[in-house]
CSV table of C-alpha atoms in Angstrom, one decimal:
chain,number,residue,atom,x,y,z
A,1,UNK,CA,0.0,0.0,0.0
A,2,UNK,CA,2.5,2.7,1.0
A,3,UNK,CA,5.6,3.5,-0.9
A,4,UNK,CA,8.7,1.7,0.7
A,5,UNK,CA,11.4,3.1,-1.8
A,6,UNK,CA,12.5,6.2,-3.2
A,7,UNK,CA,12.2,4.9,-6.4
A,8,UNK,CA,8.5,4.5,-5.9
A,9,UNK,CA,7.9,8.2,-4.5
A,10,UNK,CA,10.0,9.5,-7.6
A,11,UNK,CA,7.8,7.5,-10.4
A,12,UNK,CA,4.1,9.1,-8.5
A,13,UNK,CA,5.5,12.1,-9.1
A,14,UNK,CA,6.7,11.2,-13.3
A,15,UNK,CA,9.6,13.1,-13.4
A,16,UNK,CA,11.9,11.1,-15.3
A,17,UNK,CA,11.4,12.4,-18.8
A,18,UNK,CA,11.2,16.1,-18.1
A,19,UNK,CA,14.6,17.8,-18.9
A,20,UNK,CA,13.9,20.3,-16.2
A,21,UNK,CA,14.6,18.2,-13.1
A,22,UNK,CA,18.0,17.8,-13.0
A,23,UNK,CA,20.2,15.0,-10.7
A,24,UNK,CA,16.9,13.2,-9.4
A,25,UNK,CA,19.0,11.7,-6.2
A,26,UNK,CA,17.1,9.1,-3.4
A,27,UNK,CA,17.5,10.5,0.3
A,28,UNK,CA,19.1,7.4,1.9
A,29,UNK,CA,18.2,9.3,5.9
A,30,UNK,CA,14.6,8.1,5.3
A,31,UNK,CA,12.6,5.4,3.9
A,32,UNK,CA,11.2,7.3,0.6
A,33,UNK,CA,12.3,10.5,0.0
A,34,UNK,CA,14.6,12.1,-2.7
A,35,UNK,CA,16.0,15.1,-4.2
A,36,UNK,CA,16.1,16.8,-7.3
A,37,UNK,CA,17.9,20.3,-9.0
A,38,UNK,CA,16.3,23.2,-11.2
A,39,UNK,CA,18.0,26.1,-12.3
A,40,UNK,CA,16.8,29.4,-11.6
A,41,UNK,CA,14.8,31.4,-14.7
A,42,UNK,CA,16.3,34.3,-16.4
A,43,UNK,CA,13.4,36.0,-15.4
A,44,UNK,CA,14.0,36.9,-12.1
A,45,UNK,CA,15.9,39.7,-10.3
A,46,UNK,CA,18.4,36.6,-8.9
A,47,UNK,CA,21.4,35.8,-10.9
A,48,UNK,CA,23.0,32.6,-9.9
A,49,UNK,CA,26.9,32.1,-10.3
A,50,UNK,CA,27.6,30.8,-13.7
A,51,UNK,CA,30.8,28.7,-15.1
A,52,UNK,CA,32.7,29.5,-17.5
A,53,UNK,CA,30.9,27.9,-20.1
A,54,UNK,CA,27.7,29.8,-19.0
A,55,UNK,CA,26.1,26.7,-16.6
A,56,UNK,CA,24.7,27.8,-13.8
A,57,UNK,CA,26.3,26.3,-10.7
A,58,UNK,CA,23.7,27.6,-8.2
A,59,UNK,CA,20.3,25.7,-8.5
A,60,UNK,CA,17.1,24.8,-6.8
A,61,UNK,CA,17.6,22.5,-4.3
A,62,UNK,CA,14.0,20.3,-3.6
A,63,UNK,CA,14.2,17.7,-0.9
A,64,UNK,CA,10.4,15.7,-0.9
A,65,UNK,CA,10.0,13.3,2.4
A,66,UNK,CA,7.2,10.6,2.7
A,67,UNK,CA,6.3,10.2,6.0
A,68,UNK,CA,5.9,6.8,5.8
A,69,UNK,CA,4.0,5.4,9.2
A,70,UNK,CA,6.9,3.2,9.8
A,71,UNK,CA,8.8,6.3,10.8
A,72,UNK,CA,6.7,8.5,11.8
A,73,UNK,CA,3.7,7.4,13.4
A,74,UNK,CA,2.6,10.8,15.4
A,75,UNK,CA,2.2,12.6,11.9
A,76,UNK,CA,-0.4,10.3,10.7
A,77,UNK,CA,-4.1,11.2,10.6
A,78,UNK,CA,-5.2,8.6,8.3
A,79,UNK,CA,-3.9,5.6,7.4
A,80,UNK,CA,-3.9,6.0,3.8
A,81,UNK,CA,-3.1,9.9,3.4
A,82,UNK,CA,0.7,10.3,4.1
A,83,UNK,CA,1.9,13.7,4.7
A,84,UNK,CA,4.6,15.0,2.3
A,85,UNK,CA,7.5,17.2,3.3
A,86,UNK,CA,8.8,19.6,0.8
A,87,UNK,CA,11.5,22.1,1.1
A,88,UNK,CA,13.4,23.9,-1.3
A,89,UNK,CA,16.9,25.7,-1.5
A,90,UNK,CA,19.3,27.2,-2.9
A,91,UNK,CA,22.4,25.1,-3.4
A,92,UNK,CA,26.0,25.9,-4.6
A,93,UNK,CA,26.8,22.4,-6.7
A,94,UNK,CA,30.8,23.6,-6.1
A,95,UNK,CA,30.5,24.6,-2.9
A,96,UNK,CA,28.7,21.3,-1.7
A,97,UNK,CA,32.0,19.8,-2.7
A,98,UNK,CA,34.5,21.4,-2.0
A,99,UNK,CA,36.0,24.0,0.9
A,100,UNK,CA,36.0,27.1,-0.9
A,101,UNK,CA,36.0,28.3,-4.7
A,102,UNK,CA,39.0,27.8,-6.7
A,103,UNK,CA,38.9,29.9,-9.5
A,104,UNK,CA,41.2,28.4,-11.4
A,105,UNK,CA,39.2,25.2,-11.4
A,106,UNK,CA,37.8,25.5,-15.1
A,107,UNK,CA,34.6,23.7,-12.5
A,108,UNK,CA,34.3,26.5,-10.5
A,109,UNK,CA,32.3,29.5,-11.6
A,110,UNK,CA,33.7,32.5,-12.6
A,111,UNK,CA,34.6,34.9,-10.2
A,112,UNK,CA,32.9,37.9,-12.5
A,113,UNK,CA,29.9,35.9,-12.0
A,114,UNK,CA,30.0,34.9,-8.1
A,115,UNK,CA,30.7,38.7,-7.4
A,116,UNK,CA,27.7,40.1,-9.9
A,117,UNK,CA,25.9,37.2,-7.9
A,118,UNK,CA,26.2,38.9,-4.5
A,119,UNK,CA,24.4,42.2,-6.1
A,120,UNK,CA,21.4,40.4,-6.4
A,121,UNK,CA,18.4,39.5,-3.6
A,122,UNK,CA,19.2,35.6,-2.9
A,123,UNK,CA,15.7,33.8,-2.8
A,124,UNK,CA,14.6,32.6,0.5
A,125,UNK,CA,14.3,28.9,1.7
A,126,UNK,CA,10.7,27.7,2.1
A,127,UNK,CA,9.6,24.6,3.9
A,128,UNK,CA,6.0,22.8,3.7
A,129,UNK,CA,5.0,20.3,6.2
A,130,UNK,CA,1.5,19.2,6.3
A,131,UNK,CA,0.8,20.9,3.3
A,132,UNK,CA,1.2,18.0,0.6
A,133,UNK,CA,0.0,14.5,0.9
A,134,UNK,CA,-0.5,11.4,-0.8
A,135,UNK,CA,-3.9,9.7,-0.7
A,136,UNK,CA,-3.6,5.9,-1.3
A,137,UNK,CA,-7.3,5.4,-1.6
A,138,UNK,CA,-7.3,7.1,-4.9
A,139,UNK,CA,-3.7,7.4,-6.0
A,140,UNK,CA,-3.6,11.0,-5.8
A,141,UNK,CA,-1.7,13.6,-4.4
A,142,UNK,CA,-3.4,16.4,-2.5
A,143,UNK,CA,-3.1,20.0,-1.5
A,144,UNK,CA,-4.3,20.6,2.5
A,145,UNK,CA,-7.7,21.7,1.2
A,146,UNK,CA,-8.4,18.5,-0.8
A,147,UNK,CA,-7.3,20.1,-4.0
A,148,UNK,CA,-5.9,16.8,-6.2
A,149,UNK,CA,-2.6,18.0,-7.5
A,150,UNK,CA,0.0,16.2,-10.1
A,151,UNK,CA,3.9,15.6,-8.5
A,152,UNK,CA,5.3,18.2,-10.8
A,153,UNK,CA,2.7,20.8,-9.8
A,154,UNK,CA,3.8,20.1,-6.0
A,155,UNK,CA,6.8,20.9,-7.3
A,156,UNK,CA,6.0,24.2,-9.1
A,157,UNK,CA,4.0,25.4,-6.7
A,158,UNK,CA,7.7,25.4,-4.1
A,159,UNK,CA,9.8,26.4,-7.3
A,160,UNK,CA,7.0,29.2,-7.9
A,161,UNK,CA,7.1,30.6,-4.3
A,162,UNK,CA,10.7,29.6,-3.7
A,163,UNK,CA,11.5,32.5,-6.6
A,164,UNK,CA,8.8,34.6,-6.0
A,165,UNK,CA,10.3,35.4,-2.6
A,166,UNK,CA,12.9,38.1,-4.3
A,167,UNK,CA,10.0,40.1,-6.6
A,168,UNK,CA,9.4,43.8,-5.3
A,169,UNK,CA,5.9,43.0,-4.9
A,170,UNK,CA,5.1,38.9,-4.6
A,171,UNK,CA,8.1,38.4,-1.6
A,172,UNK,CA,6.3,40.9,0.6
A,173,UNK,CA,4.5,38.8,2.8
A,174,UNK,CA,7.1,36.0,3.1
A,175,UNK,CA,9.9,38.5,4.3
A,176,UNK,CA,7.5,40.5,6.1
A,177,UNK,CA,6.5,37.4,7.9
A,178,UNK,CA,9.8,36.1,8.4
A,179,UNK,CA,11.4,39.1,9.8
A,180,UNK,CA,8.0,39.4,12.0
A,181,UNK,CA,8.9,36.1,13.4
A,182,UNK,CA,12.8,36.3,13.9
A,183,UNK,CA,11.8,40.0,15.9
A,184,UNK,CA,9.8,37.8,18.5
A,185,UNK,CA,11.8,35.4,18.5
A,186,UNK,CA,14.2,38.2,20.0
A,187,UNK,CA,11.3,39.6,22.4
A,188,UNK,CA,11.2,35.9,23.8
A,189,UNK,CA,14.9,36.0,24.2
A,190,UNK,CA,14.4,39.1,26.4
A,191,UNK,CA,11.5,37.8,28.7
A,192,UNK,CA,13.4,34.7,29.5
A,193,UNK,CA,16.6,36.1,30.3
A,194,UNK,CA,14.1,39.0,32.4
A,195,UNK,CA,12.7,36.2,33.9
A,196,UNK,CA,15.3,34.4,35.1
A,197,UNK,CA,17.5,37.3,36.2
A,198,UNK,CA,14.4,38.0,38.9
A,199,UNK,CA,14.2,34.5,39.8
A,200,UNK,CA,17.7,34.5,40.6
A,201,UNK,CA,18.2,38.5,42.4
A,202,UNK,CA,14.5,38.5,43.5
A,203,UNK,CA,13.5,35.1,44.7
A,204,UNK,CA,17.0,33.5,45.2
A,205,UNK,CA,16.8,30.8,42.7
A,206,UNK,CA,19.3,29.2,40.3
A,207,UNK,CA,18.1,27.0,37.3
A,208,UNK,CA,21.1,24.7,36.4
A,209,UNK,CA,21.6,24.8,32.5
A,210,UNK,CA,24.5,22.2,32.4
A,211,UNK,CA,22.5,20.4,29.4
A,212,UNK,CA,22.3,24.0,27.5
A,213,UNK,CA,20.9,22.6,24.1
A,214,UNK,CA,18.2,20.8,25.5
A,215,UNK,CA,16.9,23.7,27.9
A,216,UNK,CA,17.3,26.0,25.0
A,217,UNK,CA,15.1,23.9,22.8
A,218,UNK,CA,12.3,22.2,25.7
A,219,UNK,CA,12.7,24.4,28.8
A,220,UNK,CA,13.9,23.3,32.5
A,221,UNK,CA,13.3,20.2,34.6
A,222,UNK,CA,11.6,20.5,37.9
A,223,UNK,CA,14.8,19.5,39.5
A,224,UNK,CA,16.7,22.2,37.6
A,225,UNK,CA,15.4,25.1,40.1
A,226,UNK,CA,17.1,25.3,43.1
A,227,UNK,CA,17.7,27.3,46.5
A,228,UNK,CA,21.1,26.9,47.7
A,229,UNK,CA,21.6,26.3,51.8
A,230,UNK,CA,24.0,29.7,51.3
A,231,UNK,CA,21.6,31.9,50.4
A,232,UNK,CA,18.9,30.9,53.0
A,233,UNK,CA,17.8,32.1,56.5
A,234,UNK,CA,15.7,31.4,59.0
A,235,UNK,CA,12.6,33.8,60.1
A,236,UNK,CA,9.7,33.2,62.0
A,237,UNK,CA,11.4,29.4,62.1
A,238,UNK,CA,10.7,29.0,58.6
A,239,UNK,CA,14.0,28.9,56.3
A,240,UNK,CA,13.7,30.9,53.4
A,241,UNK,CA,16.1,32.5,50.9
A,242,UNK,CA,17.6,36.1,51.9
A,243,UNK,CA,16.5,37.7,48.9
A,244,UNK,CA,13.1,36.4,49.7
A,245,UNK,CA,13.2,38.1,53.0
A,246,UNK,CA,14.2,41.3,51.8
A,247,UNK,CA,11.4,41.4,49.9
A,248,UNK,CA,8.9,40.4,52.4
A,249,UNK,CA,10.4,43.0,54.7
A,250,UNK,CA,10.3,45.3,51.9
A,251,UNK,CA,6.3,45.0,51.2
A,252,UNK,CA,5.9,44.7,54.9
A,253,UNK,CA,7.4,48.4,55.4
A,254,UNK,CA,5.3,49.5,52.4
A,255,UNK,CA,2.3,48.1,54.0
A,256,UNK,CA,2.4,49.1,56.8
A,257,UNK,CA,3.4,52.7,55.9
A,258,UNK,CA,0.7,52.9,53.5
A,259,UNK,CA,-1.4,51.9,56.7
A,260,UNK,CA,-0.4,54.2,58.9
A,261,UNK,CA,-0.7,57.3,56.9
A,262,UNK,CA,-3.5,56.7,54.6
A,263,UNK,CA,-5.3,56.7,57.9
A,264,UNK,CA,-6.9,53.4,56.6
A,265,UNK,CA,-9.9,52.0,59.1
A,266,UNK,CA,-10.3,48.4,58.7
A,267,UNK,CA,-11.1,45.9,61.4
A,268,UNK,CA,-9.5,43.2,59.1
A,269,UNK,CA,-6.6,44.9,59.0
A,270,UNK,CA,-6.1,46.6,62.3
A,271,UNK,CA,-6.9,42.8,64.2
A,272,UNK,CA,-3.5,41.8,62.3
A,273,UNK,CA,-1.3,44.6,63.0
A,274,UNK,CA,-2.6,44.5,66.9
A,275,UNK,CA,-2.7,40.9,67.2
A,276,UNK,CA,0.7,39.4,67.2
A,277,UNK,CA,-0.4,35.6,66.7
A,278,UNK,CA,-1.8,37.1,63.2
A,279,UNK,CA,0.9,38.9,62.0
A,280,UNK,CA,3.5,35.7,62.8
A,281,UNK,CA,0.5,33.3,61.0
A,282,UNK,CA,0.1,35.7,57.9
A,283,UNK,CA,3.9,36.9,58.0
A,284,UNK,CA,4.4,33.4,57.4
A,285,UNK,CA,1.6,32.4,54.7
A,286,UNK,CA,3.3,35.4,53.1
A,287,UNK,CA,6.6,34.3,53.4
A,288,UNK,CA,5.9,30.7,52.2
A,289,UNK,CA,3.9,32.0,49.1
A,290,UNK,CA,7.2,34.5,48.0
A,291,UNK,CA,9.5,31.9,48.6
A,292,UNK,CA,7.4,28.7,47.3
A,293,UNK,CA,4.4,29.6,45.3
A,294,UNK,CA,5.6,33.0,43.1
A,295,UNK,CA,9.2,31.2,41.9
A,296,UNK,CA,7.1,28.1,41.0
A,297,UNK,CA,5.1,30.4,38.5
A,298,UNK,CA,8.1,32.5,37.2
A,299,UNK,CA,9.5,29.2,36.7
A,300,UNK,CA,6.5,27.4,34.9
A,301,UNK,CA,6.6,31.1,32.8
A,302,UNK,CA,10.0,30.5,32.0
A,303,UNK,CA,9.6,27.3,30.4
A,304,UNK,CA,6.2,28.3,28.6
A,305,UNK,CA,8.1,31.1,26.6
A,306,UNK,CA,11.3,28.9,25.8
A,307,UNK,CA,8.5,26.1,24.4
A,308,UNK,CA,7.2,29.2,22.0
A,309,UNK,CA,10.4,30.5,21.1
A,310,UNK,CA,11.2,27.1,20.0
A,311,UNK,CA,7.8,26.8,18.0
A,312,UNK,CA,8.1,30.3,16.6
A,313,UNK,CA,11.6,29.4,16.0
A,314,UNK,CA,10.8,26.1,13.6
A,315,UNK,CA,8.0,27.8,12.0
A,316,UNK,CA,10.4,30.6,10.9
A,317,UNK,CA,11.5,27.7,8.6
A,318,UNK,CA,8.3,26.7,8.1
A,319,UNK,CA,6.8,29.8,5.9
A,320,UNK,CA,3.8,27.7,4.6
């Protein structure tokens, strides 16, 4: 039923006989999947580097994945509509093999070309997950609306946006919405590192970030916040960290300064202040809440904005 080779995937989408597809290569990092080159038209504001003889030696670079259920379970809805995973690049056929150019290689482009290259708007990279998928019921491919599509027109519909992304007008909303998400993407930055600077000078907390690319990516571990014995004390028999104390003393003054002069007359109120059971009981609740409760929530914060830099962060590579 499914496709179990690359060779299967390539012939649904019948590219073999069209000139146009250059270098049609199997993926061997998955079970079906393979890649395939297009050069760039003469119609657009990009100008590849060009060999001597005039070949373009940057192309389109289309990588199509089958997520076949074998290997990916999580990403099937249906058993017989298989999700497709296209993304297209730009890609440097000399560069991908060797260090740096050599323009002496009569395989290397030209020089003249590489630098006239630079002067012109790269197109962007463009990813589609989800938005492509094989139905085995009827032998179709399929657009996320339903829309039955050939293989080639998948792949003119990436090639298509994939160029459009350096005209004036067309490229807008891709950059537009790109550069939207790489600037919050910095916002998150900010609030996390906010975050944690008042859990640590505030509340008196360190999060241990020994495995760095993991809390970048999926946030902290419970374990990960901690209150060192050094920077605790003891008050009211209840030890708490110093910061934490300073701060309660802190609101406590204010409190009770706003009290005093604001001239405020409430029986709630004035029973705690003249009732020195009370204020130990509710200097305590207080205490525990600063020192327990409020780093929990900063911490929980903490982790909920890493999780959506890290989605806004994939989806920046995921335009469609």
């Amino acid at each position: 039923m499914y496709f179990n080779s690359a060779d299967e995937l390539i012939d649904a989408f019948n590219l073999r006989d069209n000139p146009a597809y250059e270098r049609i290569t199997p993926l061997r990092d998955c079970k079906a999947g393979f890649s395939v080159q297009r050069r760039y038209p003469e119609s657009i504001r990009y100008r590849p580097p060009k060999l001597k003889n005039g070949i373009d030696d940057t192309v389109t670079l289309t990588h199509v994945i089958y997520e076949h259920p074998a290997e990916d379970k999580a990403h099937i809805a249906s058993q017989s509509r298989i999700p497709l995973v296209v993304r297209i690049v730009r890609f440097s056929r000399y560069t991908s093999t060797h260090f740096d150019y050599n323009f002496s290689d009569d395989n290397c482009p030209t020089k003249e070309s590489v630098e006239r290259s630079k002067l012109t708007p790269p197109p962007i990279e463009l990813t589609y997950e989800k938005a492509f998928y094989f139905d085995h019921d009827d032998n179709h491919f399929h657009d996320e609306s339903g829309r039955t599509l050939t293989g080639r027109e998948i792949l003119e519909k990436a090639y298509k946006d994939h160029c459009d992304t350096v005209h004036i007008l067309k490229g807008l909303k891709i950059r537009f919405k790109l550069r939207s998400q790489s600037f919050g993407i910095a916002v998150l930055d900010i609030v996390v590192r906010q975050l944690t600077n008042i859990l640590s000078s505030i509340f008196g907390r360190t999060l241990d970030d020994s495995d760095s690319i993991s809390v970048y990516l999926s946030g902290y571990k419970r374990e990960d916040l901690k209150k060192l014995s050094t920077e605790s004390l003891t008050i009211f028999e209840y030890s708490t960290s110093r910061r934490v104390i300073i701060l309660f003393c802190f609101l406590a003054v204010s409190g009770f300064t706003w009290y005093y002069f604001a001239a405020i007359n409430n029986k709630y109120l004035k029973a705690i202040f003249e009732n020195s059971f009370l204020t130990l009981t509710f200097s305590i609740v207080i205490i525990w809440f600063l020192d327990v409760v409020v780093p929990v929530l900063i911490f929980r914060l903490i982790n909920m904005f890493i999780k959506l830099r890290t989605k806004l962060t994939l989806k920046s590579f995921k335009v469609f």
